Amino acid sequence: SNIHIYRHDGILGQALAGRRLGFQIQLFGPHNQKQWDVAADAVLSKLNSSANGCEHISDVSVNDELVRAAISRRPSVTEKVFEGVPLATLNGPSRGACIEALARSVDAQLHPNITPAPASHECVNGVRRGWNRTTYDWNRDGTRVECKSAQLSWDRACNRWKANFHNIKLELQDGPAFDELQLALFTPRGIYIYRHDGKRGISGTGRLMEISGQSVQIYGSRGDACWNSGLDVILNKLDDSACVRIAFIEWGV
């Protein structure tokens, strides 16, 4: 198998994908042809046709060393930083459930009288709500506590470290979704748990916010690639606000 490289003529197969998306180039094989090699030959014949101005540049084998290096999956900056860290190999929902259980356990040590939240019938988008989609996570002496977790991650677009807690339903049609929001930040050092002040880093408006909820976004310094210093900036922002640090669970302790 080869990668076929062409210089496009700006015309062949061009179609409008929408005003926001711009143009796309589509070339099709024969109708009802299920054999990929026959369809591929038909597409290549269109590119090679003298009826258009496309120019064949080169064919490169997919087994070429440079191609294999280019397409091989490399770990992201975030993945490299979290190598060997507990819970790092779990998927997002599984890790979130573990961190929520840890935060609830910490709260139970501080305030023994807590109970899990009961599941209500439907979410705000009409979907039936399961045990893991309640509007809050546990009840402490009448205080409804919601816990959201986030992983310290590298924002490649903005060139900085960030903590992004999302899908936070602050308000429902019949009033506040919970009374207390706890934020659990998953980091290579351990897990930091804060009581949110209801203000710091909140973003999200409009119809999408009504369905998916809002976010709490805290950022490190732009251009600082060091996760340690990026995390310190994020923690300083939380500590300097009205948010309250409840606990820090250090790995290996």
Coordinates of C-alpha atoms in Angstrom, one line a residue:
S1 CA 0.0 0.0 0.0
N2 CA 1.2 3.5 -0.8
I3 CA 0.4 7.1 0.0
H4 CA -0.2 8.9 -3.3
I5 CA 0.7 12.6 -3.2
Y6 CA -0.8 15.1 -5.7
R7 CA -0.7 18.8 -6.2
H8 CA -4.3 19.8 -6.5
D9 CA -5.5 22.1 -9.3
G10 CA -8.0 24.0 -7.1
I11 CA -11.0 22.7 -9.1
L12 CA -11.3 18.8 -9.2
G13 CA -13.9 17.4 -6.8
Q14 CA -14.4 20.7 -5.0
A15 CA -17.6 21.0 -3.0
L16 CA -18.9 23.6 -0.5
A17 CA -19.1 22.0 3.0
G18 CA -20.9 25.1 4.5
R19 CA -20.1 28.7 5.0
R20 CA -18.4 28.0 8.4
L21 CA -16.5 25.0 7.2
G22 CA -15.4 26.2 3.7
F23 CA -14.7 23.8 0.8
Q24 CA -13.9 20.1 0.8
I25 CA -12.6 17.9 -2.0
Q26 CA -14.5 14.7 -2.7
L27 CA -13.5 12.0 -5.3
F28 CA -15.6 8.8 -5.6
G29 CA -15.1 5.3 -6.9
P30 CA -17.7 3.5 -9.0
H31 CA -21.2 3.2 -7.6
N32 CA -21.8 -0.1 -5.7
Q33 CA -18.1 -1.1 -6.0
K34 CA -17.2 -2.7 -2.7
Q35 CA -13.6 -3.7 -3.6
W36 CA -11.4 -1.0 -2.1
D37 CA -8.5 -1.5 -4.6
V38 CA -10.8 -1.2 -7.6
A39 CA -12.4 2.0 -6.1
A40 CA -8.9 3.4 -5.3
D41 CA -7.8 2.8 -8.9
A42 CA -10.8 4.7 -10.2
V43 CA -10.1 7.6 -7.8
L44 CA -6.4 7.7 -8.9
S45 CA -7.4 7.6 -12.6
K46 CA -9.5 10.8 -12.0
L47 CA -6.5 12.5 -10.4
N48 CA -4.2 11.3 -13.3
S49 CA -6.6 12.4 -16.0
S50 CA -5.4 14.9 -18.5
A51 CA -8.8 16.6 -18.2
N52 CA -7.7 18.3 -15.0
G53 CA -4.6 20.1 -13.8
C54 CA -3.7 17.9 -10.9
E55 CA -0.1 16.9 -10.8
H56 CA 1.3 13.6 -9.4
I57 CA 4.2 14.3 -7.1
S58 CA 5.2 11.0 -5.6
D59 CA 4.1 7.6 -4.1
V60 CA 5.4 6.7 -0.7
S61 CA 5.1 3.2 0.8
V62 CA 3.3 3.1 4.2
N63 CA 6.1 0.9 5.3
D64 CA 8.6 3.7 4.7
E65 CA 10.6 4.5 7.9
L66 CA 9.6 8.1 7.9
V67 CA 5.9 7.3 7.3
R68 CA 5.9 4.8 10.1
A69 CA 7.5 7.3 12.5
A70 CA 5.0 10.0 11.5
I71 CA 1.9 7.9 12.0
S72 CA 3.0 6.1 15.2
R73 CA 1.1 7.4 18.2
R74 CA 3.2 9.4 20.6
P75 CA 2.1 10.0 24.1
S76 CA 0.8 13.6 24.7
V77 CA 2.5 16.0 27.1
T78 CA -0.1 15.2 29.7
E79 CA 0.3 11.5 29.3
K80 CA 4.1 11.7 29.7
V81 CA 3.7 13.7 32.9
F82 CA 1.3 11.2 34.4
E83 CA 3.3 8.0 33.5
G84 CA 3.3 5.8 36.6
V85 CA 0.9 7.9 38.5
P86 CA -2.0 6.0 40.3
L87 CA -5.3 6.1 38.4
A88 CA -3.6 7.5 35.3
T89 CA -4.4 4.5 33.1
L90 CA -8.1 4.6 33.9
N91 CA -10.6 6.2 31.5
G92 CA -12.2 9.5 32.5
P93 CA -15.5 8.2 34.0
S94 CA -13.7 5.4 36.0
R95 CA -11.1 7.7 37.4
G96 CA -13.8 10.3 38.2
A97 CA -15.8 7.7 40.1
C98 CA -12.7 6.7 42.1
I99 CA -11.9 10.3 42.9
E100 CA -15.5 11.1 43.9
A101 CA -15.4 8.1 46.3
L102 CA -12.2 9.4 47.8
A103 CA -13.6 12.9 48.3
R104 CA -16.7 11.5 49.9
S105 CA -14.5 9.4 52.2
V106 CA -12.5 12.5 53.2
D107 CA -15.8 14.3 53.9
A108 CA -17.1 11.4 55.9
Q109 CA -14.0 11.6 58.2
L110 CA -14.6 15.3 58.8
H111 CA -18.4 15.0 59.0
P112 CA -19.5 11.4 59.7
N113 CA -23.2 12.0 59.0
I114 CA -23.4 11.8 55.2
T115 CA -25.6 9.8 52.9
P116 CA -25.5 9.2 49.1
A117 CA -27.7 11.3 46.9
P118 CA -30.9 9.7 45.5
A119 CA -31.4 9.6 41.8
S120 CA -34.1 11.8 40.4
H121 CA -36.1 10.8 37.3
E122 CA -34.7 12.9 34.4
C123 CA -31.8 15.2 33.5
V124 CA -32.5 18.7 32.3
N125 CA -32.2 17.4 28.7
G126 CA -34.9 14.8 29.2
V127 CA -32.7 11.7 29.5
R128 CA -33.6 9.4 32.3
R129 CA -31.1 9.9 35.2
G130 CA -29.0 7.0 36.5
W131 CA -27.2 6.6 39.8
N132 CA -24.1 8.3 38.4
R133 CA -26.0 11.3 37.0
T134 CA -27.6 12.8 40.1
T135 CA -27.6 16.5 40.6
Y136 CA -25.4 16.1 43.7
D137 CA -23.3 13.3 45.0
W138 CA -23.9 13.1 48.8
N139 CA -25.8 14.7 51.6
R140 CA -24.2 16.0 54.7
D141 CA -26.6 16.9 57.4
G142 CA -29.0 18.4 54.9
T143 CA -26.2 20.0 52.7
R144 CA -26.2 18.7 49.2
V145 CA -22.6 18.2 48.1
E146 CA -21.6 17.9 44.4
C147 CA -18.0 16.8 43.6
K148 CA -16.3 17.4 40.2
S149 CA -12.9 16.2 39.3
A150 CA -10.4 17.3 36.7
Q151 CA -7.0 16.2 35.6
L152 CA -4.1 18.7 35.3
S153 CA -3.6 18.9 31.6
W154 CA -1.5 20.7 29.0
D155 CA -3.5 23.1 26.8
R156 CA -1.5 22.9 23.6
A157 CA -3.5 25.7 21.9
C158 CA -2.8 28.2 24.7
N159 CA 0.6 26.8 25.7
R160 CA -0.2 26.5 29.4
W161 CA -1.3 24.0 32.1
K162 CA -5.0 24.0 33.1
A163 CA -7.6 22.5 35.3
N164 CA -11.0 22.3 33.6
F165 CA -13.9 21.1 35.7
H166 CA -16.9 20.7 33.4
N167 CA -20.6 19.7 33.3
I168 CA -21.4 21.6 36.5
K169 CA -25.2 22.1 36.8
L170 CA -25.3 25.2 39.1
E171 CA -29.0 25.8 38.6
L172 CA -32.0 23.7 37.7
Q173 CA -35.5 24.8 36.8
D174 CA -36.7 24.4 40.4
G175 CA -33.6 26.0 42.0
P176 CA -30.0 25.3 42.9
A177 CA -28.8 21.8 42.0
F178 CA -26.7 21.5 45.1
D179 CA -25.5 23.5 48.1
E180 CA -21.8 22.9 48.1
L181 CA -19.4 22.3 45.2
Q182 CA -16.1 20.4 45.8
L183 CA -13.4 20.3 43.2
A184 CA -10.9 17.4 43.2
L185 CA -7.8 18.1 41.1
F186 CA -5.9 15.0 39.9
T187 CA -2.2 15.8 39.6
P188 CA 1.1 13.9 39.5
R189 CA 1.7 15.0 43.2
G190 CA -1.7 13.7 44.4
I191 CA -5.3 14.9 44.6
Y192 CA -6.2 18.4 45.9
I193 CA -9.8 18.8 47.1
Y194 CA -11.3 22.3 47.4
R195 CA -14.6 23.8 48.4
H196 CA -15.5 26.1 45.6
D197 CA -16.7 29.6 46.3
G198 CA -19.3 29.7 43.6
K199 CA -17.3 32.3 41.6
R200 CA -13.7 31.4 40.8
G201 CA -13.1 30.4 37.1
I202 CA -16.8 29.9 36.2
S203 CA -17.5 30.0 32.5
G204 CA -20.3 29.0 30.1
T205 CA -23.5 30.7 29.0
G206 CA -26.4 30.1 26.6
R207 CA -28.5 27.1 25.6
L208 CA -25.5 24.7 25.7
M209 CA -24.8 25.7 29.3
E210 CA -28.4 24.9 30.2
I211 CA -28.0 21.3 28.9
S212 CA -24.3 20.5 29.6
G213 CA -23.7 22.8 32.5
Q214 CA -20.9 25.3 33.2
S215 CA -17.2 24.9 33.7
V216 CA -14.7 26.0 36.3
Q217 CA -11.4 26.7 34.4
I218 CA -8.2 27.6 36.2
Y219 CA -5.0 28.2 34.2
G220 CA -1.2 28.3 34.7
S221 CA 1.1 30.8 33.2
R222 CA 1.1 31.0 29.4
G223 CA 4.4 29.7 28.0
D224 CA 5.4 27.8 31.1
A225 CA 5.8 24.1 30.1
C226 CA 6.8 22.9 33.6
W227 CA 3.8 21.1 35.2
N228 CA 5.1 21.7 38.7
S229 CA 5.2 25.5 38.4
G230 CA 2.0 25.5 36.3
L231 CA 0.3 23.5 39.1
D232 CA 1.6 26.0 41.7
V233 CA 0.1 28.9 39.8
I234 CA -3.3 27.1 39.6
L235 CA -3.2 26.2 43.3
N236 CA -2.2 29.8 44.2
K237 CA -5.2 31.1 42.3
L238 CA -7.5 28.8 44.3
D239 CA -5.8 29.6 47.6
D240 CA -6.0 33.3 47.0
S241 CA -9.7 33.2 46.3
A242 CA -12.5 32.4 48.7
C243 CA -12.2 28.7 47.8
V244 CA -11.1 26.5 50.8
R245 CA -8.6 23.7 50.5
I246 CA -10.2 20.7 52.3
A247 CA -7.5 18.1 51.8
F248 CA -4.4 17.0 49.9
I249 CA -3.9 13.3 49.3
E250 CA -0.3 12.7 48.4
W251 CA 0.7 9.6 46.3
G252 CA 2.6 7.0 48.2
V253 CA 1.7 8.3 51.6

